Amino acid sequence: MEAVELPTAIKLLSVFVFLYLLAGSSSASTSDLQIVNAERRIDLTSHIVKVFLTLKVENTGKTSVSEILLAFPPTEADHLALVKASVVSGKKKKKAYVPLVVNPKDQTDAPNGAKVFEISLINPLASSETTTLEILYLLTHSLEPFPAEISQSESQLVYYRDSAILLSPYHVKQQTTFIKTPTVKVESFSRVDPVNRAGAKEIKYGPYEDNSPYSFSPIIVHFENNNPFAVVEELLREVEISHWGNVQVTEHYKLAHAVNIYSSVNFFLYRVDYQSRQSSSGVSSFKNLLAKLPPRVHSVYYRDEIGNISTSHLRTDSRKSELEIEPRYPLFGGWKATFIIGYGLPLEDFLFESPDGRRYLNFSFGCPIAETVVDKLTVKVALPEGSQSPSALVPFPVEQSLETKYSYLDIIGRTVVVLEKKNVVPEHNTYFQVYYTFKPIFMVAEPLMLVTAVFLFFVACVAYLHIDLSIRK
């Protein structure tokens, strides 16, 4: 075997040393972090589980750290809708919260299939320093109905599964978990001492001390929750821009009450009992919803496949518009309803011009109906005919595509920007922008077509009246 030349050997040795140091620094940055204190507050008062997590993190290593990892068990990761993080600066009255970037991280060595997210710090955490993070994450479809089927007069009971100990890739010195329920009725909860009732509607787990990384202690809370489990299985929002002064919005809903299945045996008697005793019968059902629409809304309609639904009430003022709608029938567990909401908006409130000359639409992304989960949301923004170079700016990951739509008097069709996202919660109801370029000459295209058509029609009439088509002379 030929000997390797000295310069080549030195280069290979340098590469191996660099990779070794890189791997060592990466593992050290993970092992040298520890959580001094963790306080987790789980809000179960609605069907959307809200978890508020406060972490005090200390760097016990010798090098600075720019990222902090956040772990979720696979059962929670599948239902995770949103993760937000911010760093706390200042104290007491001068306390401020600076938002941080949170991204999923591919970490195959996480035990038991844990899902890991990476929180990027604005300023690296130096050795022996501490920082406090405020984290909010939301879970959907995490409450399991038990029993799965109930009668009309029964309350709905649900399971919530979690861990009494925070799942974390770091050593946790001290931690406490508070679980808040909507009512005082709690059938049972797992006991991982120390555990006690912190109040009429709150359960306290902990404090627990010195938990090793990726510790997990499963718990189950069985409690009453009669709040509406309003889930929109599919929502299609069509936003059509007209430069003649209007933005037309049409929303197609497929709504379901996603909780205990309601036994429909002897439905007629149940219907009479529901109408006569609404306070005690059908407590787990809901019959109205509140849609929060933009201010200055006009031409509002609410209908389904049968026709117009008159059970709606619209309240408007200069700051907001609220549309209270009632389906044709109350929704019990497992029941569904489909309907359409449409309305118009003034163009000047939503269409603006950027400094570079492009026009952009500034509109809300999520579902207008309060406290709903949308399994699949599709937003279609139809731009005026002749628009070019469309692009969308959304503050969270979505699937984007383009398609073409033809409307009245269109020749080349209108460009439609399609945005799709799954597992949407009310916190996604933020503004997004759609940018495009447009030449004003296209605004007179349709009026010219109408004028030309009318002119040709009169020319044809004049020609018809002056032409002799008879065969006699």
Short mmCIF file of N, CA and C in Angstrom, two decimals, residues 186-300:
data_model
loop_
_atom_site.label_atom_id
_atom_site.label_comp_id
_atom_site.label_asym_id
_atom_site.label_seq_id
_atom_site.Cartn_x
_atom_site.Cartn_y
_atom_site.Cartn_z
N VAL A 186 -64.84 17.31 38.41
CA VAL A 186 -63.73 16.49 37.92
C VAL A 186 -63.97 15.07 38.40
N GLU A 187 -64.20 14.17 37.47
CA GLU A 187 -64.50 12.78 37.83
C GLU A 187 -63.30 12.11 38.48
N SER A 188 -62.12 12.29 37.89
CA SER A 188 -60.92 11.67 38.44
C SER A 188 -59.70 12.31 37.81
N PHE A 189 -58.55 12.15 38.45
CA PHE A 189 -57.28 12.58 37.88
C PHE A 189 -56.17 11.72 38.47
N SER A 190 -55.12 11.51 37.66
CA SER A 190 -54.00 10.69 38.10
C SER A 190 -53.26 11.36 39.24
N ARG A 191 -52.74 10.53 40.13
CA ARG A 191 -52.03 11.05 41.29
C ARG A 191 -50.54 10.71 41.18
N VAL A 192 -49.76 11.77 40.97
CA VAL A 192 -48.31 11.68 40.99
C VAL A 192 -47.84 12.65 42.06
N ASP A 193 -47.64 12.13 43.28
CA ASP A 193 -47.36 12.98 44.43
C ASP A 193 -46.10 13.81 44.22
N PRO A 194 -46.13 15.06 44.69
CA PRO A 194 -47.25 15.75 45.35
C PRO A 194 -48.25 16.31 44.34
N VAL A 195 -49.55 16.09 44.61
CA VAL A 195 -50.62 16.60 43.78
C VAL A 195 -51.79 16.96 44.69
N ASN A 196 -52.47 18.09 44.40
CA ASN A 196 -53.61 18.50 45.19
C ASN A 196 -54.46 19.47 44.39
N ARG A 197 -55.63 19.76 44.90
CA ARG A 197 -56.54 20.74 44.29
C ARG A 197 -56.12 22.13 44.74
N ALA A 198 -55.61 22.94 43.78
CA ALA A 198 -55.15 24.29 44.10
C ALA A 198 -56.31 25.26 44.22
N GLY A 199 -57.49 24.86 43.75
CA GLY A 199 -58.67 25.70 43.80
C GLY A 199 -59.86 24.87 43.36
N ALA A 200 -61.02 25.53 43.24
CA ALA A 200 -62.21 24.79 42.85
C ALA A 200 -62.09 24.22 41.45
N LYS A 201 -61.37 24.92 40.56
CA LYS A 201 -61.26 24.49 39.17
C LYS A 201 -59.82 24.25 38.74
N GLU A 202 -58.92 23.97 39.68
CA GLU A 202 -57.51 23.86 39.32
C GLU A 202 -56.86 22.70 40.08
N ILE A 203 -56.00 21.97 39.36
CA ILE A 203 -55.24 20.87 39.93
C ILE A 203 -53.76 21.23 39.83
N LYS A 204 -53.04 21.00 40.92
CA LYS A 204 -51.61 21.34 40.97
C LYS A 204 -50.79 20.07 41.08
N TYR A 205 -49.86 19.89 40.14
CA TYR A 205 -48.89 18.81 40.17
C TYR A 205 -47.52 19.40 40.50
N GLY A 206 -46.93 18.90 41.58
CA GLY A 206 -45.61 19.37 41.96
C GLY A 206 -45.65 20.21 43.22
N PRO A 207 -44.53 20.81 43.58
CA PRO A 207 -43.30 20.90 42.77
C PRO A 207 -42.49 19.61 42.76
N TYR A 208 -41.89 19.33 41.59
CA TYR A 208 -40.99 18.20 41.42
C TYR A 208 -39.58 18.74 41.24
N GLU A 209 -38.61 18.02 41.75
CA GLU A 209 -37.23 18.50 41.73
C GLU A 209 -36.30 17.48 41.09
N ASP A 210 -35.28 18.02 40.40
CA ASP A 210 -34.19 17.24 39.82
C ASP A 210 -34.68 16.11 38.93
N ASN A 211 -35.32 16.50 37.85
CA ASN A 211 -35.77 15.53 36.85
C ASN A 211 -34.77 15.46 35.70
N SER A 212 -34.40 14.27 35.31
CA SER A 212 -33.42 14.07 34.26
C SER A 212 -34.03 14.38 32.90
N PRO A 213 -33.19 14.57 31.87
CA PRO A 213 -33.72 14.88 30.53
C PRO A 213 -34.67 13.80 30.01
N TYR A 214 -35.70 14.27 29.33
CA TYR A 214 -36.73 13.43 28.71
C TYR A 214 -37.47 12.56 29.72
N SER A 215 -37.62 13.06 30.96
CA SER A 215 -38.45 12.36 31.94
C SER A 215 -39.92 12.52 31.56
N PHE A 216 -40.71 11.50 31.85
CA PHE A 216 -42.12 11.51 31.47
C PHE A 216 -42.91 10.73 32.49
N SER A 217 -44.03 11.31 32.94
CA SER A 217 -44.91 10.65 33.91
C SER A 217 -46.35 10.86 33.46
N PRO A 218 -46.96 9.88 32.77
CA PRO A 218 -48.28 10.08 32.17
C PRO A 218 -49.37 10.29 33.22
N ILE A 219 -50.29 11.19 32.89
CA ILE A 219 -51.45 11.46 33.74
C ILE A 219 -52.69 11.55 32.86
N ILE A 220 -53.86 11.34 33.48
CA ILE A 220 -55.16 11.47 32.81
C ILE A 220 -56.08 12.26 33.71
N VAL A 221 -56.75 13.26 33.14
CA VAL A 221 -57.75 14.05 33.86
C VAL A 221 -59.09 13.83 33.18
N HIS A 222 -60.08 13.38 33.96
CA HIS A 222 -61.43 13.11 33.45
C HIS A 222 -62.37 14.16 34.04
N PHE A 223 -62.92 15.03 33.18
CA PHE A 223 -63.67 16.17 33.69
C PHE A 223 -64.83 16.51 32.76
N GLU A 224 -65.68 17.43 33.25
CA GLU A 224 -66.85 17.87 32.49
C GLU A 224 -66.49 19.10 31.66
N ASN A 225 -66.94 19.07 30.40
CA ASN A 225 -66.72 20.21 29.51
C ASN A 225 -67.89 20.31 28.55
N ASN A 226 -68.83 21.21 28.84
CA ASN A 226 -70.02 21.39 28.01
C ASN A 226 -69.89 22.53 27.02
N ASN A 227 -68.69 23.04 26.84
CA ASN A 227 -68.49 24.10 25.86
C ASN A 227 -68.60 23.55 24.44
N PRO A 228 -69.00 24.40 23.49
CA PRO A 228 -69.12 23.94 22.10
C PRO A 228 -67.78 23.50 21.53
N PHE A 229 -67.75 22.30 20.96
CA PHE A 229 -66.56 21.80 20.27
C PHE A 229 -66.75 22.06 18.78
N ALA A 230 -66.75 23.35 18.41
CA ALA A 230 -67.02 23.75 17.03
C ALA A 230 -65.76 23.52 16.19
N VAL A 231 -65.89 22.62 15.22
CA VAL A 231 -64.78 22.29 14.32
C VAL A 231 -65.27 22.48 12.89
N VAL A 232 -64.56 23.31 12.14
CA VAL A 232 -64.85 23.48 10.72
C VAL A 232 -63.96 22.50 9.96
N GLU A 233 -64.57 21.47 9.44
CA GLU A 233 -63.79 20.45 8.75
C GLU A 233 -63.13 21.01 7.49
N GLU A 234 -63.86 21.85 6.76
CA GLU A 234 -63.30 22.51 5.58
C GLU A 234 -63.87 23.93 5.51
N LEU A 235 -62.99 24.87 5.23
CA LEU A 235 -63.40 26.27 5.06
C LEU A 235 -62.71 26.82 3.82
N LEU A 236 -63.51 27.31 2.90
CA LEU A 236 -63.00 27.95 1.69
C LEU A 236 -63.38 29.42 1.73
N ARG A 237 -62.37 30.30 1.77
CA ARG A 237 -62.58 31.74 1.77
C ARG A 237 -62.15 32.29 0.41
N GLU A 238 -63.08 32.87 -0.30
CA GLU A 238 -62.80 33.45 -1.61
C GLU A 238 -62.86 34.97 -1.49
N VAL A 239 -61.74 35.62 -1.79
CA VAL A 239 -61.62 37.07 -1.71
C VAL A 239 -61.38 37.58 -3.12
N GLU A 240 -62.32 38.37 -3.63
CA GLU A 240 -62.23 38.88 -4.99
C GLU A 240 -62.06 40.40 -4.96
N ILE A 241 -60.97 40.86 -5.57
CA ILE A 241 -60.64 42.28 -5.59
C ILE A 241 -61.17 42.92 -6.86
N SER A 242 -61.87 44.02 -6.69
CA SER A 242 -62.32 44.83 -7.82
C SER A 242 -61.80 46.24 -7.64
N HIS A 243 -61.06 46.73 -8.63
CA HIS A 243 -60.52 48.09 -8.53
C HIS A 243 -61.59 49.16 -8.68
N TRP A 244 -62.82 48.74 -8.88
CA TRP A 244 -63.92 49.71 -8.94
C TRP A 244 -64.49 50.01 -7.57
N GLY A 245 -63.80 49.54 -6.49
CA GLY A 245 -64.16 50.00 -5.15
C GLY A 245 -64.71 48.97 -4.20
N ASN A 246 -64.57 47.66 -4.51
CA ASN A 246 -65.20 46.67 -3.63
C ASN A 246 -64.30 45.45 -3.49
N VAL A 247 -64.36 44.85 -2.31
CA VAL A 247 -63.74 43.55 -2.05
C VAL A 247 -64.86 42.60 -1.63
N GLN A 248 -65.11 41.58 -2.44
CA GLN A 248 -66.19 40.64 -2.17
C GLN A 248 -65.62 39.37 -1.53
N VAL A 249 -66.20 38.97 -0.39
CA VAL A 249 -65.73 37.81 0.36
C VAL A 249 -66.86 36.79 0.43
N THR A 250 -66.55 35.54 0.08
CA THR A 250 -67.50 34.44 0.16
C THR A 250 -66.84 33.30 0.93
N GLU A 251 -67.50 32.81 1.98
CA GLU A 251 -66.94 31.78 2.84
C GLU A 251 -67.86 30.56 2.86
N HIS A 252 -67.30 29.40 2.53
CA HIS A 252 -68.03 28.13 2.48
C HIS A 252 -67.61 27.29 3.69
N TYR A 253 -68.57 26.96 4.56
CA TYR A 253 -68.29 26.25 5.81
C TYR A 253 -68.85 24.84 5.78
N LYS A 254 -68.06 23.90 6.34
CA LYS A 254 -68.53 22.56 6.69
C LYS A 254 -68.26 22.38 8.17
N LEU A 255 -69.30 22.66 8.98
CA LEU A 255 -69.16 22.73 10.43
C LEU A 255 -69.59 21.42 11.06
N ALA A 256 -68.90 21.03 12.14
CA ALA A 256 -69.24 19.81 12.89
C ALA A 256 -69.08 20.08 14.37
N HIS A 257 -69.90 19.37 15.16
CA HIS A 257 -69.75 19.39 16.61
C HIS A 257 -68.96 18.14 16.99
N ALA A 258 -67.66 18.28 17.15
CA ALA A 258 -66.74 17.14 17.26
C ALA A 258 -66.53 16.75 18.71
N VAL A 259 -67.56 16.12 19.29
CA VAL A 259 -67.42 15.62 20.66
C VAL A 259 -68.28 14.38 20.77
N ASN A 260 -68.87 14.12 21.94
CA ASN A 260 -69.63 12.89 22.15
C ASN A 260 -70.72 12.72 21.10
N ILE A 261 -70.89 11.49 20.65
CA ILE A 261 -71.96 11.18 19.69
C ILE A 261 -73.29 11.18 20.43
N TYR A 262 -74.25 11.90 19.87
CA TYR A 262 -75.58 12.00 20.48
C TYR A 262 -76.47 10.88 19.96
N SER A 263 -77.03 10.12 20.87
CA SER A 263 -77.93 9.03 20.48
C SER A 263 -79.25 9.61 20.00
N SER A 264 -79.63 9.34 18.74
CA SER A 264 -80.80 9.96 18.13
C SER A 264 -82.03 9.06 18.20
N VAL A 265 -82.05 8.14 19.17
CA VAL A 265 -83.21 7.28 19.32
C VAL A 265 -84.39 8.12 19.82
N ASN A 266 -85.58 7.88 19.24
CA ASN A 266 -86.79 8.61 19.64
C ASN A 266 -86.56 10.11 19.54
N PHE A 267 -86.14 10.54 18.35
CA PHE A 267 -85.72 11.93 18.15
C PHE A 267 -86.86 12.91 18.40
N PHE A 268 -88.09 12.55 18.04
CA PHE A 268 -89.20 13.51 18.17
C PHE A 268 -89.41 13.89 19.63
N LEU A 269 -89.37 12.90 20.53
CA LEU A 269 -89.56 13.22 21.94
C LEU A 269 -88.40 14.04 22.47
N TYR A 270 -87.18 13.76 22.01
CA TYR A 270 -86.02 14.53 22.43
C TYR A 270 -86.13 15.97 21.94
N ARG A 271 -86.68 16.16 20.74
CA ARG A 271 -86.82 17.51 20.20
C ARG A 271 -87.80 18.31 21.05
N VAL A 272 -88.90 17.72 21.43
CA VAL A 272 -89.88 18.40 22.28
C VAL A 272 -89.27 18.73 23.63
N ASP A 273 -88.52 17.78 24.20
CA ASP A 273 -87.90 18.00 25.50
C ASP A 273 -86.85 19.11 25.41
N TYR A 274 -86.15 19.18 24.30
CA TYR A 274 -85.12 20.20 24.13
C TYR A 274 -85.74 21.59 24.05
N GLN A 275 -86.84 21.72 23.33
CA GLN A 275 -87.48 23.03 23.18
C GLN A 275 -88.17 23.48 24.46
N SER A 276 -88.67 22.56 25.25
CA SER A 276 -89.40 22.93 26.46
C SER A 276 -88.48 23.17 27.65
N ARG A 277 -87.32 22.49 27.67
CA ARG A 277 -86.40 22.64 28.80
C ARG A 277 -84.97 22.80 28.28
N GLN A 278 -84.69 23.95 27.70
CA GLN A 278 -83.38 24.16 27.11
C GLN A 278 -82.28 24.32 28.14
N SER A 279 -82.64 24.72 29.36
CA SER A 279 -81.61 24.92 30.37
C SER A 279 -81.03 23.61 30.89
N SER A 280 -81.82 22.55 30.89
CA SER A 280 -81.37 21.26 31.42
C SER A 280 -81.23 20.20 30.35
N SER A 281 -81.86 20.37 29.21
CA SER A 281 -81.80 19.37 28.15
C SER A 281 -80.90 19.86 27.04
N GLY A 282 -79.97 19.03 26.63
CA GLY A 282 -79.06 19.40 25.56
C GLY A 282 -78.04 20.42 25.96
N VAL A 283 -77.50 20.29 27.20
CA VAL A 283 -76.54 21.29 27.68
C VAL A 283 -75.24 21.24 26.88
N SER A 284 -74.94 20.10 26.24
CA SER A 284 -73.69 19.98 25.50
C SER A 284 -73.83 20.41 24.05
N SER A 285 -75.02 20.82 23.63
CA SER A 285 -75.23 21.25 22.25
C SER A 285 -75.02 22.76 22.14
N PHE A 286 -74.98 23.24 20.92
CA PHE A 286 -74.94 24.69 20.71
C PHE A 286 -75.77 25.01 19.47
N LYS A 287 -76.39 26.17 19.48
CA LYS A 287 -77.29 26.56 18.40
C LYS A 287 -76.96 27.92 17.81
N ASN A 288 -75.92 28.59 18.26
CA ASN A 288 -75.54 29.86 17.66
C ASN A 288 -74.03 30.02 17.68
N LEU A 289 -73.53 30.83 16.75
CA LEU A 289 -72.11 31.12 16.62
C LEU A 289 -71.94 32.61 16.37
N LEU A 290 -70.77 33.11 16.71
CA LEU A 290 -70.48 34.53 16.54
C LEU A 290 -69.32 34.68 15.57
N ALA A 291 -69.59 35.36 14.45
CA ALA A 291 -68.56 35.65 13.46
C ALA A 291 -68.14 37.12 13.58
N LYS A 292 -66.85 37.34 13.77
CA LYS A 292 -66.32 38.70 13.89
C LYS A 292 -65.82 39.14 12.52
N LEU A 293 -66.57 40.07 11.90
CA LEU A 293 -66.26 40.55 10.56
C LEU A 293 -65.57 41.91 10.63
N PRO A 294 -64.93 42.34 9.55
CA PRO A 294 -64.28 43.66 9.55
C PRO A 294 -65.30 44.78 9.65
N PRO A 295 -64.89 45.96 10.10
CA PRO A 295 -65.81 47.10 10.15
C PRO A 295 -66.21 47.55 8.75
N ARG A 296 -67.31 48.29 8.68
CA ARG A 296 -67.83 48.85 7.43
C ARG A 296 -68.23 47.75 6.44
N VAL A 297 -68.66 46.63 6.98
CA VAL A 297 -69.12 45.54 6.13
C VAL A 297 -70.50 45.87 5.57
N HIS A 298 -70.82 45.36 4.38
CA HIS A 298 -72.12 45.62 3.77
C HIS A 298 -72.53 44.41 2.94
N SER A 299 -73.79 44.39 2.55
CA SER A 299 -74.35 43.33 1.69
C SER A 299 -74.08 41.95 2.27
N VAL A 300 -74.39 41.77 3.55
CA VAL A 300 -74.13 40.50 4.24
C VAL A 300 -75.28 39.53 3.96
#
